[in-house]
């Protein structure tokens, strides 16, 4: 994440919870952010090859882990380690470009990687590694029930541009609706933007994203961007405690819903209708 006094609305990774709480703790100018969550199950994971002998979080002790410096799962790893009773003092980190992460795991240059479930697993599968050959350690399985991506902006920008803020959130919301309802059209849009993508890989990635991350029971019942204050507070408290920020932050400081479309316009599917499968 990058912060400045002129920050424009930006899509943030799952490390947003850490970044937003840190911002609220350190800078009153950025104390209020306008957020629209679009991922609901926590997408953060640590991944290792089963042949390495890593079967769970505690096996990561003393190992070499790899991820880009900006990776949300790397930023949140101290919380994952604490929740897993993992002694992380002997872990060494290697930074790399995101497009090299999975390759370095396969080559044995790192013992495990962190990232999004929908990034790491499909990318490894595209490189010839079967999901059955992976140890996938989900952060939410250890109680880190954090939200995923978000759209946010500074208090100053939102105050000066309320209509623009609402329009941006409406556009993101509508794009998510169209992806769920018409996955083939969404994949074709990706192909039009990047003709070199492997459509079978992207189809698998999209199916995993919709099935495992996006369409939770809460979203089906309440629509996109329906934030549970208790769940968000739990994430905030974990960040404050783990990083010793010394300043408590409340959900109201980092999330408001007044710029969102009405609930009826945020429901991904009509009652009882299943999402079409990605091709």
mmCIF file of C-alpha atoms in Angstrom:
data_model
loop_
_atom_site.group_PDB
_atom_site.id
_atom_site.type_symbol
_atom_site.label_atom_id
_atom_site.label_comp_id
_atom_site.label_asym_id
_atom_site.label_seq_id
_atom_site.Cartn_x
_atom_site.Cartn_y
_atom_site.Cartn_z
ATOM 1 C CA UNK A 1 0.000 0.000 0.000
ATOM 2 C CA UNK A 2 1.085 3.563 -0.666
ATOM 3 C CA UNK A 3 -0.312 6.481 1.251
ATOM 4 C CA UNK A 4 -0.157 10.183 0.461
ATOM 5 C CA UNK A 5 -2.256 13.243 1.102
ATOM 6 C CA UNK A 6 -3.517 13.013 -2.486
ATOM 7 C CA UNK A 7 -4.269 9.289 -2.494
ATOM 8 C CA UNK A 8 -6.917 8.409 -5.037
ATOM 9 C CA UNK A 9 -9.365 5.535 -4.537
ATOM 10 C CA UNK A 10 -7.318 2.386 -4.810
ATOM 11 C CA UNK A 11 -7.888 -1.350 -4.698
ATOM 12 C CA UNK A 12 -5.899 -2.782 -1.802
ATOM 13 C CA UNK A 13 -4.751 -6.313 -1.112
ATOM 14 C CA UNK A 14 -5.716 -8.365 1.895
ATOM 15 C CA UNK A 15 -2.926 -6.690 3.830
ATOM 16 C CA UNK A 16 -5.264 -3.711 3.783
ATOM 17 C CA UNK A 17 -6.397 -4.442 7.326
ATOM 18 C CA UNK A 18 -2.819 -4.055 8.557
ATOM 19 C CA UNK A 19 -2.139 -0.995 6.423
ATOM 20 C CA UNK A 20 -5.387 0.745 7.309
ATOM 21 C CA UNK A 21 -5.009 0.202 11.032
ATOM 22 C CA UNK A 22 -1.412 1.417 10.865
ATOM 23 C CA UNK A 23 -2.522 4.513 8.993
ATOM 24 C CA UNK A 24 -5.237 5.262 11.524
ATOM 25 C CA UNK A 25 -2.707 4.833 14.308
ATOM 26 C CA UNK A 26 -0.041 7.039 12.756
ATOM 27 C CA UNK A 27 -1.795 9.729 10.759
ATOM 28 C CA UNK A 28 -4.996 11.600 11.588
ATOM 29 C CA UNK A 29 -5.101 12.834 7.978
ATOM 30 C CA UNK A 30 -5.735 9.270 6.846
ATOM 31 C CA UNK A 31 -7.868 8.242 9.788
ATOM 32 C CA UNK A 32 -11.015 7.828 7.725
ATOM 33 C CA UNK A 33 -11.089 5.553 4.705
ATOM 34 C CA UNK A 34 -14.060 4.691 2.569
ATOM 35 C CA UNK A 35 -14.086 0.979 1.950
ATOM 36 C CA UNK A 36 -16.038 -1.467 -0.168
ATOM 37 C CA UNK A 37 -15.067 -5.049 0.542
ATOM 38 C CA UNK A 38 -15.287 -7.346 -2.435
ATOM 39 C CA UNK A 39 -13.747 -10.511 -1.009
ATOM 40 C CA UNK A 40 -15.321 -12.197 1.972
ATOM 41 C CA UNK A 41 -13.518 -15.419 2.834
ATOM 42 C CA UNK A 42 -9.921 -14.650 3.777
ATOM 43 C CA UNK A 43 -7.789 -15.412 0.687
ATOM 44 C CA UNK A 44 -4.387 -15.507 2.439
ATOM 45 C CA UNK A 45 -2.334 -18.720 2.423
ATOM 46 C CA UNK A 46 1.105 -20.157 2.946
ATOM 47 C CA UNK A 47 1.952 -22.917 0.456
ATOM 48 C CA UNK A 48 4.634 -25.605 0.420
ATOM 49 C CA UNK A 49 5.343 -28.722 -1.598
ATOM 50 C CA UNK A 50 4.328 -31.851 0.303
ATOM 51 C CA UNK A 51 7.596 -33.540 -0.660
ATOM 52 C CA UNK A 52 9.414 -30.949 1.457
ATOM 53 C CA UNK A 53 7.951 -32.530 4.585
ATOM 54 C CA UNK A 54 5.998 -29.402 5.502
ATOM 55 C CA UNK A 55 2.578 -30.594 6.607
ATOM 56 C CA UNK A 56 1.397 -27.630 8.682
ATOM 57 C CA UNK A 57 2.319 -24.204 10.046
ATOM 58 C CA UNK A 58 4.657 -25.404 12.803
ATOM 59 C CA UNK A 59 6.796 -27.124 10.165
ATOM 60 C CA UNK A 60 7.689 -23.686 8.807
ATOM 61 C CA UNK A 61 9.946 -23.009 11.816
ATOM 62 C CA UNK A 62 13.481 -22.286 10.634
ATOM 63 C CA UNK A 63 12.511 -22.467 6.958
ATOM 64 C CA UNK A 64 13.050 -20.102 4.029
ATOM 65 C CA UNK A 65 9.875 -18.311 2.984
ATOM 66 C CA UNK A 66 9.409 -16.264 -0.151
ATOM 67 C CA UNK A 67 7.034 -13.498 -1.223
ATOM 68 C CA UNK A 68 7.133 -10.008 -2.714
ATOM 69 C CA UNK A 69 7.697 -7.366 -0.052
ATOM 70 C CA UNK A 70 4.234 -5.903 -0.674
ATOM 71 C CA UNK A 71 2.456 -9.270 -0.410
ATOM 72 C CA UNK A 72 -0.539 -9.098 1.929
ATOM 73 C CA UNK A 73 0.009 -12.612 3.285
ATOM 74 C CA UNK A 74 3.620 -11.747 4.120
ATOM 75 C CA UNK A 75 2.525 -8.597 5.946
ATOM 76 C CA UNK A 76 -0.014 -10.590 7.939
ATOM 77 C CA UNK A 77 2.303 -13.542 8.572
ATOM 78 C CA UNK A 78 3.136 -12.537 12.169
ATOM 79 C CA UNK A 79 -0.576 -12.859 12.994
ATOM 80 C CA UNK A 80 -0.698 -16.244 11.257
ATOM 81 C CA UNK A 81 2.378 -17.407 13.172
ATOM 82 C CA UNK A 82 0.923 -16.301 16.502
ATOM 83 C CA UNK A 83 -2.420 -17.970 15.803
ATOM 84 C CA UNK A 84 -0.605 -21.186 14.813
ATOM 85 C CA UNK A 85 1.741 -21.214 17.847
ATOM 86 C CA UNK A 86 4.605 -21.070 15.349
ATOM 87 C CA UNK A 87 8.021 -19.843 16.476
ATOM 88 C CA UNK A 88 8.852 -17.530 13.576
ATOM 89 C CA UNK A 89 12.155 -16.261 15.000
ATOM 90 C CA UNK A 90 14.225 -18.603 12.829
ATOM 91 C CA UNK A 91 12.356 -18.009 9.579
ATOM 92 C CA UNK A 92 14.244 -16.197 6.834
ATOM 93 C CA UNK A 93 12.435 -14.260 4.114
ATOM 94 C CA UNK A 94 13.408 -13.876 0.487
ATOM 95 C CA UNK A 95 11.803 -11.137 -1.593
ATOM 96 C CA UNK A 96 11.146 -11.648 -5.288
ATOM 97 C CA UNK A 97 8.944 -10.392 -8.085
ATOM 98 C CA UNK A 98 5.456 -11.861 -7.930
ATOM 99 C CA UNK A 99 5.886 -13.670 -11.261
ATOM 100 C CA UNK A 100 8.901 -15.580 -9.856
ATOM 101 C CA UNK A 101 7.346 -16.705 -6.563
ATOM 102 C CA UNK A 102 5.948 -20.078 -7.627
ATOM 103 C CA UNK A 103 8.962 -20.878 -9.815
ATOM 104 C CA UNK A 104 11.323 -20.369 -6.881
ATOM 105 C CA UNK A 105 9.244 -22.725 -4.750
ATOM 106 C CA UNK A 106 9.379 -25.429 -7.429
ATOM 107 C CA UNK A 107 13.155 -24.986 -7.813
ATOM 108 C CA UNK A 108 13.675 -25.339 -4.074
ATOM 109 C CA UNK A 109 15.056 -21.839 -3.643
ATOM 110 C CA UNK A 110 12.489 -21.300 -0.892
ATOM 111 C CA UNK A 111 10.689 -23.840 1.282
ATOM 112 C CA UNK A 112 7.308 -22.131 1.226
ATOM 113 C CA UNK A 113 5.608 -19.061 -0.218
ATOM 114 C CA UNK A 114 2.804 -16.789 0.913
ATOM 115 C CA UNK A 115 0.123 -15.198 -1.210
ATOM 116 C CA UNK A 116 -3.509 -15.423 -2.239
ATOM 117 C CA UNK A 117 -5.137 -18.829 -2.578
ATOM 118 C CA UNK A 118 -6.291 -17.804 -6.043
ATOM 119 C CA UNK A 119 -2.799 -16.738 -7.089
ATOM 120 C CA UNK A 120 -0.522 -19.420 -5.691
ATOM 121 C CA UNK A 121 -2.451 -22.624 -6.362
ATOM 122 C CA UNK A 122 -3.527 -21.989 -9.991
ATOM 123 C CA UNK A 123 -0.076 -20.608 -10.851
ATOM 124 C CA UNK A 124 1.624 -23.701 -9.460
ATOM 125 C CA UNK A 125 -0.840 -25.916 -11.318
ATOM 126 C CA UNK A 126 0.031 -24.073 -14.538
ATOM 127 C CA UNK A 127 3.669 -24.977 -13.883
ATOM 128 C CA UNK A 128 2.815 -28.665 -13.577
ATOM 129 C CA UNK A 129 2.278 -29.049 -9.835
ATOM 130 C CA UNK A 130 -0.976 -30.777 -8.916
ATOM 131 C CA UNK A 131 -3.033 -29.372 -6.020
ATOM 132 C CA UNK A 132 -2.718 -32.802 -4.356
ATOM 133 C CA UNK A 133 1.048 -32.227 -4.202
ATOM 134 C CA UNK A 134 0.672 -29.031 -2.179
ATOM 135 C CA UNK A 135 0.331 -28.232 1.505
ATOM 136 C CA UNK A 136 -1.995 -25.231 1.533
ATOM 137 C CA UNK A 137 -2.216 -23.476 4.911
ATOM 138 C CA UNK A 138 -5.142 -21.068 4.943
ATOM 139 C CA UNK A 139 -4.927 -18.193 7.369
ATOM 140 C CA UNK A 140 -8.654 -18.307 8.099
ATOM 141 C CA UNK A 141 -8.332 -21.937 9.210
ATOM 142 C CA UNK A 142 -6.231 -20.562 12.099
ATOM 143 C CA UNK A 143 -8.838 -18.032 13.126
ATOM 144 C CA UNK A 144 -7.608 -15.076 11.038
ATOM 145 C CA UNK A 145 -10.998 -14.292 9.579
ATOM 146 C CA UNK A 146 -9.935 -11.081 7.840
ATOM 147 C CA UNK A 147 -11.549 -9.442 4.861
ATOM 148 C CA UNK A 148 -9.883 -9.388 1.474
ATOM 149 C CA UNK A 149 -9.659 -6.677 -1.154
ATOM 150 C CA UNK A 150 -11.097 -3.229 -0.617
ATOM 151 C CA UNK A 151 -11.577 0.095 -2.345
ATOM 152 C CA UNK A 152 -10.533 3.049 -0.235
ATOM 153 C CA UNK A 153 -9.578 6.686 -0.367
ATOM 154 C CA UNK A 154 -8.596 9.504 1.941
ATOM 155 C CA UNK A 155 -11.103 11.462 3.967
ATOM 156 C CA UNK A 156 -10.216 14.573 1.964
ATOM 157 C CA UNK A 157 -10.866 12.970 -1.418
ATOM 158 C CA UNK A 158 -14.185 11.475 -0.347
ATOM 159 C CA UNK A 159 -15.409 14.719 1.215
ATOM 160 C CA UNK A 160 -14.633 16.651 -1.966
ATOM 161 C CA UNK A 161 -15.853 13.976 -4.382
ATOM 162 C CA UNK A 162 -18.855 12.124 -2.931
ATOM 163 C CA UNK A 163 -20.475 11.493 -6.324
ATOM 164 C CA UNK A 164 -17.230 10.202 -7.793
ATOM 165 C CA UNK A 165 -16.721 7.946 -4.777
ATOM 166 C CA UNK A 166 -20.215 6.490 -5.152
ATOM 167 C CA UNK A 167 -19.695 6.021 -8.904
ATOM 168 C CA UNK A 168 -16.419 4.148 -8.359
ATOM 169 C CA UNK A 169 -18.018 1.800 -5.843
ATOM 170 C CA UNK A 170 -20.994 1.241 -8.136
ATOM 171 C CA UNK A 171 -18.661 0.367 -11.013
ATOM 172 C CA UNK A 172 -16.695 -2.124 -8.897
ATOM 173 C CA UNK A 173 -19.915 -3.628 -7.561
ATOM 174 C CA UNK A 174 -21.422 -3.998 -11.053
ATOM 175 C CA UNK A 175 -18.238 -5.568 -12.404
ATOM 176 C CA UNK A 176 -18.328 -8.156 -9.622
ATOM 177 C CA UNK A 177 -21.985 -8.893 -10.347
ATOM 178 C CA UNK A 178 -21.259 -9.402 -14.044
ATOM 179 C CA UNK A 179 -18.301 -11.683 -13.304
ATOM 180 C CA UNK A 180 -20.429 -13.946 -11.084
ATOM 181 C CA UNK A 181 -23.372 -14.001 -13.482
ATOM 182 C CA UNK A 182 -21.371 -14.250 -16.731
ATOM 183 C CA UNK A 183 -17.952 -15.829 -16.033
ATOM 184 C CA UNK A 184 -17.395 -16.573 -19.720
ATOM 185 C CA UNK A 185 -17.764 -12.885 -20.582
ATOM 186 C CA UNK A 186 -15.361 -12.007 -17.752
ATOM 187 C CA UNK A 187 -12.774 -14.449 -19.072
ATOM 188 C CA UNK A 188 -13.148 -13.073 -22.592
ATOM 189 C CA UNK A 189 -12.517 -9.591 -21.218
ATOM 190 C CA UNK A 190 -9.283 -10.836 -19.629
ATOM 191 C CA UNK A 191 -8.256 -12.421 -22.931
ATOM 192 C CA UNK A 192 -8.960 -9.199 -24.823
ATOM 193 C CA UNK A 193 -6.734 -7.286 -22.426
ATOM 194 C CA UNK A 194 -3.945 -9.879 -22.373
ATOM 195 C CA UNK A 195 -3.981 -12.266 -25.369
ATOM 196 C CA UNK A 196 -1.158 -14.345 -23.862
ATOM 197 C CA UNK A 197 -3.057 -15.569 -20.805
ATOM 198 C CA UNK A 198 -3.791 -19.276 -20.542
ATOM 199 C CA UNK A 199 -7.564 -19.481 -20.538
ATOM 200 C CA UNK A 200 -7.723 -22.878 -18.815
ATOM 201 C CA UNK A 201 -5.632 -21.519 -15.942
ATOM 202 C CA UNK A 202 -7.713 -18.356 -15.668
ATOM 203 C CA UNK A 203 -10.957 -20.331 -15.809
ATOM 204 C CA UNK A 204 -9.764 -22.467 -12.897
ATOM 205 C CA UNK A 205 -8.634 -19.400 -10.994
ATOM 206 C CA UNK A 206 -11.977 -17.662 -11.483
ATOM 207 C CA UNK A 207 -13.944 -20.749 -10.470
ATOM 208 C CA UNK A 208 -11.859 -21.052 -7.285
ATOM 209 C CA UNK A 209 -12.265 -17.361 -6.528
ATOM 210 C CA UNK A 210 -16.041 -17.390 -6.900
ATOM 211 C CA UNK A 211 -16.506 -20.713 -5.093
ATOM 212 C CA UNK A 212 -13.997 -20.465 -2.237
ATOM 213 C CA UNK A 213 -13.578 -16.741 -1.635
ATOM 214 C CA UNK A 214 -16.444 -14.681 -2.954
ATOM 215 C CA UNK A 215 -19.824 -16.382 -2.656
ATOM 216 C CA UNK A 216 -19.902 -17.089 1.066
ATOM 217 C CA UNK A 217 -23.163 -17.658 2.910
ATOM 218 C CA UNK A 218 -22.928 -14.094 4.245
ATOM 219 C CA UNK A 219 -22.629 -12.617 0.755
ATOM 220 C CA UNK A 220 -25.484 -14.708 -0.592
ATOM 221 C CA UNK A 221 -27.695 -13.446 2.233
ATOM 222 C CA UNK A 222 -26.506 -9.833 2.476
ATOM 223 C CA UNK A 223 -24.882 -8.916 -0.839
ATOM 224 C CA UNK A 224 -21.456 -7.533 -1.623
ATOM 225 C CA UNK A 225 -19.853 -5.068 0.795
ATOM 226 C CA UNK A 226 -21.934 -6.038 3.809
ATOM 227 C CA UNK A 227 -19.372 -5.716 6.577
ATOM 228 C CA UNK A 228 -19.824 -7.447 9.930
ATOM 229 C CA UNK A 229 -18.479 -4.911 12.495
ATOM 230 C CA UNK A 230 -17.615 -7.636 15.022
ATOM 231 C CA UNK A 231 -15.587 -9.549 12.437
ATOM 232 C CA UNK A 232 -13.775 -6.406 11.336
ATOM 233 C CA UNK A 233 -13.084 -5.397 14.946
ATOM 234 C CA UNK A 234 -11.549 -8.818 15.597
ATOM 235 C CA UNK A 235 -9.133 -8.293 12.700
ATOM 236 C CA UNK A 236 -8.297 -4.782 13.864
ATOM 237 C CA UNK A 237 -7.606 -5.959 17.421
ATOM 238 C CA UNK A 238 -5.282 -8.702 16.169
ATOM 239 C CA UNK A 239 -3.270 -6.207 14.113
ATOM 240 C CA UNK A 240 -3.029 -3.687 16.965
ATOM 241 C CA UNK A 241 -1.890 -6.343 19.446
ATOM 242 C CA UNK A 242 0.588 -8.123 17.179
ATOM 243 C CA UNK A 243 2.281 -4.966 15.907
ATOM 244 C CA UNK A 244 2.074 -2.988 19.135
ATOM 245 C CA UNK A 245 0.460 0.005 17.455
ATOM 246 C CA UNK A 246 -0.672 1.400 20.790
ATOM 247 C CA UNK A 247 -3.801 2.956 19.373
ATOM 248 C CA UNK A 248 -7.199 1.324 19.106
ATOM 249 C CA UNK A 249 -9.117 1.659 15.856
ATOM 250 C CA UNK A 250 -12.820 1.003 15.400
ATOM 251 C CA UNK A 251 -14.670 -0.319 12.340
ATOM 252 C CA UNK A 252 -16.285 3.092 11.914
ATOM 253 C CA UNK A 253 -12.871 4.646 11.343
ATOM 254 C CA UNK A 254 -11.992 2.385 8.426
ATOM 255 C CA UNK A 255 -15.316 1.457 6.872
ATOM 256 C CA UNK A 256 -18.503 3.301 5.918
ATOM 257 C CA UNK A 257 -21.367 2.159 3.726
ATOM 258 C CA UNK A 258 -23.143 5.378 2.775
ATOM 259 C CA UNK A 259 -21.644 5.445 -0.732
ATOM 260 C CA UNK A 260 -22.663 1.894 -1.616
ATOM 261 C CA UNK A 261 -25.501 0.970 -3.985
ATOM 262 C CA UNK A 262 -28.704 -0.235 -2.259
ATOM 263 C CA UNK A 263 -28.658 -3.805 -0.977
ATOM 264 C CA UNK A 264 -30.879 -4.981 -3.837
ATOM 265 C CA UNK A 265 -28.211 -3.831 -6.276
ATOM 266 C CA UNK A 266 -25.466 -5.694 -4.425
ATOM 267 C CA UNK A 267 -27.035 -9.169 -4.360
ATOM 268 C CA UNK A 268 -24.897 -11.464 -6.531
ATOM 269 C CA UNK A 269 -27.707 -13.821 -7.540
ATOM 270 C CA UNK A 270 -31.475 -14.080 -7.215
ATOM 271 C CA UNK A 271 -32.711 -16.238 -4.338
ATOM 272 C CA UNK A 272 -32.099 -19.924 -5.017
ATOM 273 C CA UNK A 273 -30.132 -19.363 -8.252
ATOM 274 C CA UNK A 274 -26.656 -20.927 -8.478
ATOM 275 C CA UNK A 275 -23.725 -19.144 -10.088
ATOM 276 C CA UNK A 276 -22.865 -20.354 -13.608
ATOM 277 C CA UNK A 277 -19.714 -22.455 -13.711
ATOM 278 C CA UNK A 278 -16.635 -20.944 -15.297
ATOM 279 C CA UNK A 279 -15.895 -22.695 -18.610
#
